[in-house]
PDB file of C-alpha atoms in Angstrom:
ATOM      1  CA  UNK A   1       9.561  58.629 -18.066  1.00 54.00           C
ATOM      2  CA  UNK A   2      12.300  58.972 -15.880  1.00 62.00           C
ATOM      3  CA  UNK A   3      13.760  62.538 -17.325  1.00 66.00           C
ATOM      4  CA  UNK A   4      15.082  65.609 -15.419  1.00 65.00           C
ATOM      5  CA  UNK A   5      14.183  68.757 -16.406  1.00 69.00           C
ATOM      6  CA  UNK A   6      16.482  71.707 -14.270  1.00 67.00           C
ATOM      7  CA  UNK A   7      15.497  75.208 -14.662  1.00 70.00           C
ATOM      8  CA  UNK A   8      18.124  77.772 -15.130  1.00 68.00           C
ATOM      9  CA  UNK A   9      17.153  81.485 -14.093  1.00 67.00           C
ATOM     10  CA  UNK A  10      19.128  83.898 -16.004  1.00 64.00           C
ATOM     11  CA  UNK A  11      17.328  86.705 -14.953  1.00 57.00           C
ATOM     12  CA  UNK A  12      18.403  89.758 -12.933  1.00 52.00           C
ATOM     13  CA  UNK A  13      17.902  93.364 -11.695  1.00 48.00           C
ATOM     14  CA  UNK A  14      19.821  96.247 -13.491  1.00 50.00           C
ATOM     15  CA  UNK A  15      20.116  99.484 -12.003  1.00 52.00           C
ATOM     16  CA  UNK A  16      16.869  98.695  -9.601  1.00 51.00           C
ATOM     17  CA  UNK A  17      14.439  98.168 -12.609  1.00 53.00           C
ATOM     18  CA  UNK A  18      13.905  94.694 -13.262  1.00 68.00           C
ATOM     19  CA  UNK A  19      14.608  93.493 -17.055  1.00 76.00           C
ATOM     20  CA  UNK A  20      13.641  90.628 -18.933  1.00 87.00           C
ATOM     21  CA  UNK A  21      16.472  88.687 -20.262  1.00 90.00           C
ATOM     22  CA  UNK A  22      16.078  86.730 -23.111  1.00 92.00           C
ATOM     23  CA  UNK A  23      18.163  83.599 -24.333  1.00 95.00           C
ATOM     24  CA  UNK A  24      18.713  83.705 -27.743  1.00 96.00           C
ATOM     25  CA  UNK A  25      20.988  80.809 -28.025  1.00 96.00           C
ATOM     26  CA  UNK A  26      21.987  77.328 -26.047  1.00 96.00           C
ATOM     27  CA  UNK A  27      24.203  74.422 -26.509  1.00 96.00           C
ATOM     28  CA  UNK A  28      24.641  71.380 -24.555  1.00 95.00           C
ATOM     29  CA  UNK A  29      28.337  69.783 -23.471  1.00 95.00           C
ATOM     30  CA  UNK A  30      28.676  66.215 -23.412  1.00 94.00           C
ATOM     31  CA  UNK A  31      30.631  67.185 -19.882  1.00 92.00           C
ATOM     32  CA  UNK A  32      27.216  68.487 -18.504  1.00 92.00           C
ATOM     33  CA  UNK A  33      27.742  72.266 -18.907  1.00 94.00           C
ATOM     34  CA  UNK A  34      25.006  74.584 -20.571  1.00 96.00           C
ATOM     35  CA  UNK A  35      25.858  77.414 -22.716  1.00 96.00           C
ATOM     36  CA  UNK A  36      23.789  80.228 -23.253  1.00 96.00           C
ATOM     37  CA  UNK A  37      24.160  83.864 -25.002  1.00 96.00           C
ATOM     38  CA  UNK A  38      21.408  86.350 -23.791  1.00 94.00           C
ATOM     39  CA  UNK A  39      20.194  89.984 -24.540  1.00 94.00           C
ATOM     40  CA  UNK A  40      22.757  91.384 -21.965  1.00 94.00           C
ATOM     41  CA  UNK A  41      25.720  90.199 -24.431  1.00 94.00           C
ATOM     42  CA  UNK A  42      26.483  87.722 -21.857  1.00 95.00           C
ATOM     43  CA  UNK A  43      27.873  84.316 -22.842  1.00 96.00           C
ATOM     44  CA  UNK A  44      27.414  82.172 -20.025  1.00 96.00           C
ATOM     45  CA  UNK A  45      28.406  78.481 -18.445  1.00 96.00           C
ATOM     46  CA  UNK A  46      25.979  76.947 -16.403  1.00 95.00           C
ATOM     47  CA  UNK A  47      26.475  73.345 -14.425  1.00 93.00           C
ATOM     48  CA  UNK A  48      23.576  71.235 -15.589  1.00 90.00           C
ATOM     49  CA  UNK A  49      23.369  69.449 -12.537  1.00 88.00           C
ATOM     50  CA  UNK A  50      23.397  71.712  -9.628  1.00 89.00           C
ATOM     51  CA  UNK A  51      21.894  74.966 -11.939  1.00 87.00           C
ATOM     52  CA  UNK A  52      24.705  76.446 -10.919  1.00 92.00           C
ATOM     53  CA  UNK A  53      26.689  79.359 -12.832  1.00 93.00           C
ATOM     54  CA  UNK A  54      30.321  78.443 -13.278  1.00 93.00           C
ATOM     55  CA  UNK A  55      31.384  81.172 -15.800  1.00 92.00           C
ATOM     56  CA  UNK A  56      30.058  84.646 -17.168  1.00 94.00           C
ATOM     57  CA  UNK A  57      31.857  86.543 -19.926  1.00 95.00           C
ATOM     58  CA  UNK A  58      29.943  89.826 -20.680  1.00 94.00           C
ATOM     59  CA  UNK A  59      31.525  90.287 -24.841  1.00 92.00           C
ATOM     60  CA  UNK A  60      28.727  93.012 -26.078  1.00 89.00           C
ATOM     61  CA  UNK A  61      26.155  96.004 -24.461  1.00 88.00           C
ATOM     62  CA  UNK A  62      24.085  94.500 -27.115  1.00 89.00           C
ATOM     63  CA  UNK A  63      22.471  91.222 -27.524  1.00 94.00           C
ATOM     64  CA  UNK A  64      24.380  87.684 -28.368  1.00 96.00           C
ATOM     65  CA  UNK A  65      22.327  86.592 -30.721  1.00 96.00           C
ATOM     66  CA  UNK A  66      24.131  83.002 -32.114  1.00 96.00           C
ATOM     67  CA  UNK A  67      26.275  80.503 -30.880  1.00 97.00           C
ATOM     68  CA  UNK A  68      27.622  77.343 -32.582  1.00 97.00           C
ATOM     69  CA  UNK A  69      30.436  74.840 -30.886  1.00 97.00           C
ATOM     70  CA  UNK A  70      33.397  72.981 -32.523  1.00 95.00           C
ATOM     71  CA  UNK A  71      33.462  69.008 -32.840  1.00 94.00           C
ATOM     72  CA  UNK A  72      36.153  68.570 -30.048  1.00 93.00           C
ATOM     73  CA  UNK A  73      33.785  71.062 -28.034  1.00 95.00           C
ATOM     74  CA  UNK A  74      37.117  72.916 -26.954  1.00 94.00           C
ATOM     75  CA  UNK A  75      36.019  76.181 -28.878  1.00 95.00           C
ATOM     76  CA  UNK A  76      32.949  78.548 -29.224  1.00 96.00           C
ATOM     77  CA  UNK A  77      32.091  81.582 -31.573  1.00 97.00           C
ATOM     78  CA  UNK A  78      29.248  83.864 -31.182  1.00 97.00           C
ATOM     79  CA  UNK A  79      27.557  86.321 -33.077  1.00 96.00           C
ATOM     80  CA  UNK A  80      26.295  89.771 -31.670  1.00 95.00           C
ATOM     81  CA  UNK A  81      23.654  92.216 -32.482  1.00 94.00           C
ATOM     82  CA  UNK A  82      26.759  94.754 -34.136  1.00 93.00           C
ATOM     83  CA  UNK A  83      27.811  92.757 -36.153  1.00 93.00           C
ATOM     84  CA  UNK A  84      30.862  91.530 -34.003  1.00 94.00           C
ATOM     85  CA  UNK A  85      31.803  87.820 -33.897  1.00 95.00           C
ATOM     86  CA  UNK A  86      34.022  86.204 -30.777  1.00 96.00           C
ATOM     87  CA  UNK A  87      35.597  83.431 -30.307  1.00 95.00           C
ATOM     88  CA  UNK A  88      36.087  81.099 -27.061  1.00 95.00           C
ATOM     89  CA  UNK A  89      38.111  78.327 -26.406  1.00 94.00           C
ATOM     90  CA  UNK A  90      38.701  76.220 -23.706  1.00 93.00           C
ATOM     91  CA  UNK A  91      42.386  76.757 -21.969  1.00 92.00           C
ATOM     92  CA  UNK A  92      44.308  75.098 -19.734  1.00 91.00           C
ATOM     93  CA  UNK A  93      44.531  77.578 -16.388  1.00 87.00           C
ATOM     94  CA  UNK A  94      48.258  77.508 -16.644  1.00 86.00           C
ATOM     95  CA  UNK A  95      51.044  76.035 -18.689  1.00 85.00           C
ATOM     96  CA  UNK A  96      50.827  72.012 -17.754  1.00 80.00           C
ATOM     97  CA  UNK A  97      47.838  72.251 -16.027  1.00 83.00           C
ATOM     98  CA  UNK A  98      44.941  69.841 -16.341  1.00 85.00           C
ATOM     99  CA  UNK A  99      42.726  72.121 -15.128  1.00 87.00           C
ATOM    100  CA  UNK A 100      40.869  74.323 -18.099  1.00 90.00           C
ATOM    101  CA  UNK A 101      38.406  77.207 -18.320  1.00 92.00           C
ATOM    102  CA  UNK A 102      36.777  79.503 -21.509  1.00 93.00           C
ATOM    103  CA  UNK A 103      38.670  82.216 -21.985  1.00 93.00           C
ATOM    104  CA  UNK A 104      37.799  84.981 -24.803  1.00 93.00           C
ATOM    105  CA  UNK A 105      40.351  84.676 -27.463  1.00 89.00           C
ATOM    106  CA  UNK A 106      39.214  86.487 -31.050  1.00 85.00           C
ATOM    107  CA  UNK A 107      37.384  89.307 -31.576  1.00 90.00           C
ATOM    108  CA  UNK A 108      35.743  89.985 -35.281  1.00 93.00           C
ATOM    109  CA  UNK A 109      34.152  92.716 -36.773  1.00 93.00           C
ATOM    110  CA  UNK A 110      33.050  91.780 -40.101  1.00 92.00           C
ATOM    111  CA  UNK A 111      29.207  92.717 -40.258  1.00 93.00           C
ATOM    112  CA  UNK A 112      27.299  95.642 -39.877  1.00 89.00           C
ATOM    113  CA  UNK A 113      23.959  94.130 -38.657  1.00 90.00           C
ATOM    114  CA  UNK A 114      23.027  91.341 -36.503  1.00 94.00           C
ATOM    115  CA  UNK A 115      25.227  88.301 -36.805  1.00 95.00           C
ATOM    116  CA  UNK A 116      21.561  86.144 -37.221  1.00 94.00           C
ATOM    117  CA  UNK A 117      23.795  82.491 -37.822  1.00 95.00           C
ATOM    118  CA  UNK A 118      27.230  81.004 -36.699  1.00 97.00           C
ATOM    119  CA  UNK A 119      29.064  77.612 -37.624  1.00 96.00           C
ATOM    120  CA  UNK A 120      31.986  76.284 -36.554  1.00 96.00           C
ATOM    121  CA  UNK A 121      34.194  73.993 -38.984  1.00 94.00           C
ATOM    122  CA  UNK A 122      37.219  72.137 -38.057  1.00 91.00           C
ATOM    123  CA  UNK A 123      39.214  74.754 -39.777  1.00 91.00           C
ATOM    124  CA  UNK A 124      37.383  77.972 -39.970  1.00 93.00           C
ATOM    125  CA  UNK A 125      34.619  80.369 -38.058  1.00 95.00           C
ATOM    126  CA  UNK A 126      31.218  80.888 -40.330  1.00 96.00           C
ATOM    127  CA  UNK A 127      28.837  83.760 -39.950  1.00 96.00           C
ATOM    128  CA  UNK A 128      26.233  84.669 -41.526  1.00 94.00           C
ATOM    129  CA  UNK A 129      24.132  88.662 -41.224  1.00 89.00           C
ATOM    130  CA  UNK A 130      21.392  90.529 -41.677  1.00 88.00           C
ATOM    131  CA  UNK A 131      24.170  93.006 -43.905  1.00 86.00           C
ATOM    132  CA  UNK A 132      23.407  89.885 -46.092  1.00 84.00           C
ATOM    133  CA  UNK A 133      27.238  88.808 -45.734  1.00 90.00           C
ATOM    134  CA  UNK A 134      28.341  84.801 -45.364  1.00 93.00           C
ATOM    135  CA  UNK A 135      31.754  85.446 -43.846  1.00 95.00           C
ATOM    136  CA  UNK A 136      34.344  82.501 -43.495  1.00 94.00           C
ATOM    137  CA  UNK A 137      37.439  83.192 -41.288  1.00 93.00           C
ATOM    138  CA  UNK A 138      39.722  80.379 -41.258  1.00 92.00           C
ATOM    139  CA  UNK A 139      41.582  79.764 -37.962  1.00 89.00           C
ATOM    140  CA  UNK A 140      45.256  80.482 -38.968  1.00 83.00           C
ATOM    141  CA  UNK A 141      46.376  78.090 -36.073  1.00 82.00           C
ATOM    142  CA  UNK A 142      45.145  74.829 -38.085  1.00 80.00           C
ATOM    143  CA  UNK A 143      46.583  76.219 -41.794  1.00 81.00           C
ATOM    144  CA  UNK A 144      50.035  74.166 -42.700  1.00 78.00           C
ATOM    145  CA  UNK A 145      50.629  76.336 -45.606  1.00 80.00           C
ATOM    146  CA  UNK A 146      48.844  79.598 -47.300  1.00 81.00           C
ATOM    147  CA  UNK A 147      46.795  79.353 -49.456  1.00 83.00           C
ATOM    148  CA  UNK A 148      42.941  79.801 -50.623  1.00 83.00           C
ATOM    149  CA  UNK A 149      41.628  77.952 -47.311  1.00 81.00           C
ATOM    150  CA  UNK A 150      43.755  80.628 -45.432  1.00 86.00           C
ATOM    151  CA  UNK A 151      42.125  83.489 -46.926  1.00 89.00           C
ATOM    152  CA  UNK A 152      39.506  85.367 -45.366  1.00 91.00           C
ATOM    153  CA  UNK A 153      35.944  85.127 -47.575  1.00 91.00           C
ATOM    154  CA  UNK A 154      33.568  87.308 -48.197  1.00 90.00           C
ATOM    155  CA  UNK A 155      30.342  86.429 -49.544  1.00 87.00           C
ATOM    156  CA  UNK A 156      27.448  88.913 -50.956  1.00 81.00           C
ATOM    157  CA  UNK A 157      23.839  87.462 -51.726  1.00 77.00           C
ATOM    158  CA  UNK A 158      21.318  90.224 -52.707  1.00 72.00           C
ATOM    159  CA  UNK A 159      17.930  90.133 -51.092  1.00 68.00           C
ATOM    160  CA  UNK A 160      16.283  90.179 -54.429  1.00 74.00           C
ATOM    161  CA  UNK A 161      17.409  90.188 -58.921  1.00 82.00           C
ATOM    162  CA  UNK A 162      19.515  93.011 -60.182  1.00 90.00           C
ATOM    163  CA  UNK A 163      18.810  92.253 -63.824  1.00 94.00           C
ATOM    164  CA  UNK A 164      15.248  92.679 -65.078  1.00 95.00           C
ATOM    165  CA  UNK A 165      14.894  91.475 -68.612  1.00 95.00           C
ATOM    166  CA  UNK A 166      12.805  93.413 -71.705  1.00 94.00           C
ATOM    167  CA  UNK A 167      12.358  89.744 -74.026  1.00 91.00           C
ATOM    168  CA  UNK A 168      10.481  91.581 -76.558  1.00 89.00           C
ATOM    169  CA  UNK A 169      12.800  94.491 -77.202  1.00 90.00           C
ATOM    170  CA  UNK A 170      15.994  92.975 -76.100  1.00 91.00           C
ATOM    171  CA  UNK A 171      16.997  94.691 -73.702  1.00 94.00           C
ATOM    172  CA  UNK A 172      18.595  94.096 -70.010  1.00 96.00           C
ATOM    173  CA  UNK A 173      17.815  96.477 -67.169  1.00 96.00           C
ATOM    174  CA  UNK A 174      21.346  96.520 -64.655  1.00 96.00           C
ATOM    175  CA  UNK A 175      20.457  97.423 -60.895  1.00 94.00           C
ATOM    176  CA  UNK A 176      23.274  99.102 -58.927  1.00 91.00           C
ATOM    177  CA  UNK A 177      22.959 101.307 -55.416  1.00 88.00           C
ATOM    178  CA  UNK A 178      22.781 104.870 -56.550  1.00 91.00           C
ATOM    179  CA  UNK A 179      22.149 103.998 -60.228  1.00 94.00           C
ATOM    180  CA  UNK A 180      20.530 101.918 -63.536  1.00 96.00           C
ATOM    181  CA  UNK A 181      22.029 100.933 -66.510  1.00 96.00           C
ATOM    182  CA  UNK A 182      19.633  99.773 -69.676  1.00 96.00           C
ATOM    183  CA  UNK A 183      21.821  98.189 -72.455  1.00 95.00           C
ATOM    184  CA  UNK A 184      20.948  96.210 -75.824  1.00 92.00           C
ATOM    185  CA  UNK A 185      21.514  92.863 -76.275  1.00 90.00           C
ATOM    186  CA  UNK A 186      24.066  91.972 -79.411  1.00 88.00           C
ATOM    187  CA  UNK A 187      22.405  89.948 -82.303  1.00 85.00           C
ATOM    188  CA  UNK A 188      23.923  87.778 -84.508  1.00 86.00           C
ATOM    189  CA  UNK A 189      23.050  86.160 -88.114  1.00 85.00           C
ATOM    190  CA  UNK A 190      24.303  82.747 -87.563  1.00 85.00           C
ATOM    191  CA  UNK A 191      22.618  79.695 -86.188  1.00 88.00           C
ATOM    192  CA  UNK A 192      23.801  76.899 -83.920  1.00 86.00           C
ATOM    193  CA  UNK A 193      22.925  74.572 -80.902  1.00 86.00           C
ATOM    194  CA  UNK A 194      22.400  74.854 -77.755  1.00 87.00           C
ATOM    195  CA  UNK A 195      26.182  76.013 -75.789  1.00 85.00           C
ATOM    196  CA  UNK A 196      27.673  77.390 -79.073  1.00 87.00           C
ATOM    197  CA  UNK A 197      29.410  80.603 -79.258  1.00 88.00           C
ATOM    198  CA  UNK A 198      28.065  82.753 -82.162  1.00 86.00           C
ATOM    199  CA  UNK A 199      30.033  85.343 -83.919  1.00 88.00           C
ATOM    200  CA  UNK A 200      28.108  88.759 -83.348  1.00 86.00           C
ATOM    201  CA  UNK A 201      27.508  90.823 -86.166  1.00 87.00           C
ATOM    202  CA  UNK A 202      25.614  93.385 -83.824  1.00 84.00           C
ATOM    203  CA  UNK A 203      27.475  94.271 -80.312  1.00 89.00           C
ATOM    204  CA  UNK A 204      25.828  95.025 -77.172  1.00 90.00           C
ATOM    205  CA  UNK A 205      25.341  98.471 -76.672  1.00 91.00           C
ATOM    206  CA  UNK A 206      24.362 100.861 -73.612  1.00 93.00           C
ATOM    207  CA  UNK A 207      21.681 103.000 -74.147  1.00 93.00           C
ATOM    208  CA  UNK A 208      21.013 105.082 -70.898  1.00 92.00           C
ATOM    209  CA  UNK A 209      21.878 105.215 -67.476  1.00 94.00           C
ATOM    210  CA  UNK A 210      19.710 106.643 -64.620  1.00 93.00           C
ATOM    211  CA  UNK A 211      21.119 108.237 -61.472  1.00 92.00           C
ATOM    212  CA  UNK A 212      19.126 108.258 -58.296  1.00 90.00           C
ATOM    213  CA  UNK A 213      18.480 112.038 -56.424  1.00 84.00           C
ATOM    214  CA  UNK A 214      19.473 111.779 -52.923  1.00 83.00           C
ATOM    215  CA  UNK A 215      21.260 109.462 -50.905  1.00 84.00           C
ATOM    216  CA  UNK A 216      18.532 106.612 -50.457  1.00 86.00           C
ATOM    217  CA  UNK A 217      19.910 103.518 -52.248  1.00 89.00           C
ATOM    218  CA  UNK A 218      17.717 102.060 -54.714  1.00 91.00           C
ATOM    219  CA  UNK A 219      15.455  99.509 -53.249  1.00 89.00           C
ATOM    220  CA  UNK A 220      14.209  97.231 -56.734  1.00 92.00           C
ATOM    221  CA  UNK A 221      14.015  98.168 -60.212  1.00 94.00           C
ATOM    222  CA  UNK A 222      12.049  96.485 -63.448  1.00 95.00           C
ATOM    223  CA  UNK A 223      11.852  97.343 -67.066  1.00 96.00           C
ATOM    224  CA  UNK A 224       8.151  96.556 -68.940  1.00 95.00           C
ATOM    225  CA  UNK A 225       9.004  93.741 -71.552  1.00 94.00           C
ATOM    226  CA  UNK A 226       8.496  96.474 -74.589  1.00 93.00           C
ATOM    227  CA  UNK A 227      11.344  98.247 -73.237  1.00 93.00           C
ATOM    228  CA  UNK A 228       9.239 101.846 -73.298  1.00 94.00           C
ATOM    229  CA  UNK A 229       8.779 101.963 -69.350  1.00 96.00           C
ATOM    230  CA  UNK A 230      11.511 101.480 -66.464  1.00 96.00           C
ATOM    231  CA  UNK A 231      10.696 101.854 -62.629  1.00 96.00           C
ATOM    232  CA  UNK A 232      12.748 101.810 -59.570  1.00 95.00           C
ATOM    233  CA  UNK A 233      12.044 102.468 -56.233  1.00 94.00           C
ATOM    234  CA  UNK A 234      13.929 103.620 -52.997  1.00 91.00           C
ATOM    235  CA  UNK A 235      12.801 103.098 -49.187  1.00 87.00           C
ATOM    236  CA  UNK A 236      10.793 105.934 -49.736  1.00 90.00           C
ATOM    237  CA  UNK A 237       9.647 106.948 -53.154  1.00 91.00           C
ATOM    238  CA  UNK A 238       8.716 105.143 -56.645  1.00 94.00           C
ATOM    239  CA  UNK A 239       9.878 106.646 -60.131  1.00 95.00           C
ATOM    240  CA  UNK A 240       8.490 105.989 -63.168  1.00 96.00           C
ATOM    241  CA  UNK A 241      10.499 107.102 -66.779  1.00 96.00           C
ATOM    242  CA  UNK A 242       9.428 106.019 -70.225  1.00 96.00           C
ATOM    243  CA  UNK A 243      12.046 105.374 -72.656  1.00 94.00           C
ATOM    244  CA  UNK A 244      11.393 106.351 -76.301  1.00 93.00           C
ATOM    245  CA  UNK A 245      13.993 105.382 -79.331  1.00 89.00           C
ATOM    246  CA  UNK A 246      13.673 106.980 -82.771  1.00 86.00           C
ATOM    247  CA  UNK A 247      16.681 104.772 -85.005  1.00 79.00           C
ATOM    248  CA  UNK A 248      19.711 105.309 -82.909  1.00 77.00           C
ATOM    249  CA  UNK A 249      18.892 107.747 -80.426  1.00 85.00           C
ATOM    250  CA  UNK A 250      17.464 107.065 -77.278  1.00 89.00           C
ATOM    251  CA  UNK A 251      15.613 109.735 -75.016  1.00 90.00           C
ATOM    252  CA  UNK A 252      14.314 109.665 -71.523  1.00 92.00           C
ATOM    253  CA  UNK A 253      11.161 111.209 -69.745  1.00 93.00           C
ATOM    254  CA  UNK A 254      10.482 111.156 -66.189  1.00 93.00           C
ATOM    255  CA  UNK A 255       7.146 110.272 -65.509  1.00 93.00           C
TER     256      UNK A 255
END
């Protein structure tokens, strides 16, 4: 079929015991060169051709675990195994010069786990982690003016709901770190359609909130759709309460 295949070896001995190094990530240039990140936090630039290493930039102890290029293939970010992003870009040696190599430019530290994903935008570095975080970072250098493409984002997406509804007793379970809230939904006597704001004649009203022993964060939570039972759980243990009302008071027993 005519195609080439070159095998890189990336491999080598550390302290006279042999490790295995795996390649997380690769990109190929359109001027031949291979990029790789590897489980030595090495970011490396291989000649495609010849199989020949032309750069090495060691950026973590840890592992490089993503690696995305820009458009004009003139910059790089990465994304380590703490959490750490970098940033590379492609310089000329000296002022004038045509010559150009990758030099390290920006360091990030904006997650607390492994930096799993990494994009590159025309105007901005994207991450995403295992902290659950989609980080933008917008490269200052291409902003004319400030503004809310300037600003640094931070985006949170929970892993599973907060809210667990009780339809039959009208109630809404709230899910926080170190504690739950249970609060009754406000009623109202009027009617309407659908996207209409209705006076309330009854406002919402919390009836109990449960704090959490000991400093495991609560894991997932639920409240039985009679609104007698609520359950959360930590990384370690389940707890069951039931919930008992008699007219306006509300009482709590662990279970």
């Amino acid at each position: 079929s005519g195609r080439t295949v070159q095998r890189i070896m990336v491999n080598y001995h550390v302290q006279k015991v042999k490790r295995e190094c795996i390649v997380w990530s690769i990109a190929f240039l359109s001027s031949g060169t291979v990029v790789t990140s590897d489980s030595f936090g090495r970011v490396q630039f291989w000649d495609w051709e010849r199989g020949t290493l032309l750069e090495s930039h060691t950026v973590s102890t840890s592992a490089v675990l993503s690696l995305a290029v820009s458009e004009k293939e003139d910059s790089i970010v990465v994304g380590t195994s703490t959490g750490a992003t970098y940033q590379f870009q492609l310089l000329p040696v000296k002022m004038g010069s045509l010559e150009k190599r990758w030099v390290r430019t920006k360091p990030f530290q904006h997650h607390t786990h492994d930096v799993r994903a990494v994009a590159h935008s025309s105007t901005a570095l994207i991450s995403g982690g295992l902290d659950a975080q989609l980080v933008i970072r917008p490269l200052m250098e291409k902003m004319q003016k400030k503004g809310y493409d300037a600003a640094l984002r931070k985006f949170t997406f929970p892993h599973r709901r907060l809210v667990s509804c009780a339809r039959k007793a009208r109630l809404l379970l709230f899910q926080f770190s170190q504690h739950l809230e249970l609060w009754r939904l406000g009623s109202t006597e009027e009617t309407g359609k659908d996207g209409e704001v209705l006076p309330l004649c009854r406002m919402p009203e919390h009836l109990v909130q449960l704090k959490s022993k000991g400093p495991e964060h609560i894991y997932c939570s639920s409240v039985s759709p009679c609104g007698s039972w609520v359950a959360y759980s930590t990384a370690s243990r389940f707890h069951l309460y039931r919930v008992q009302y008699e007219g306006d008071s509300v009482s709590v027993k662990k279970v």
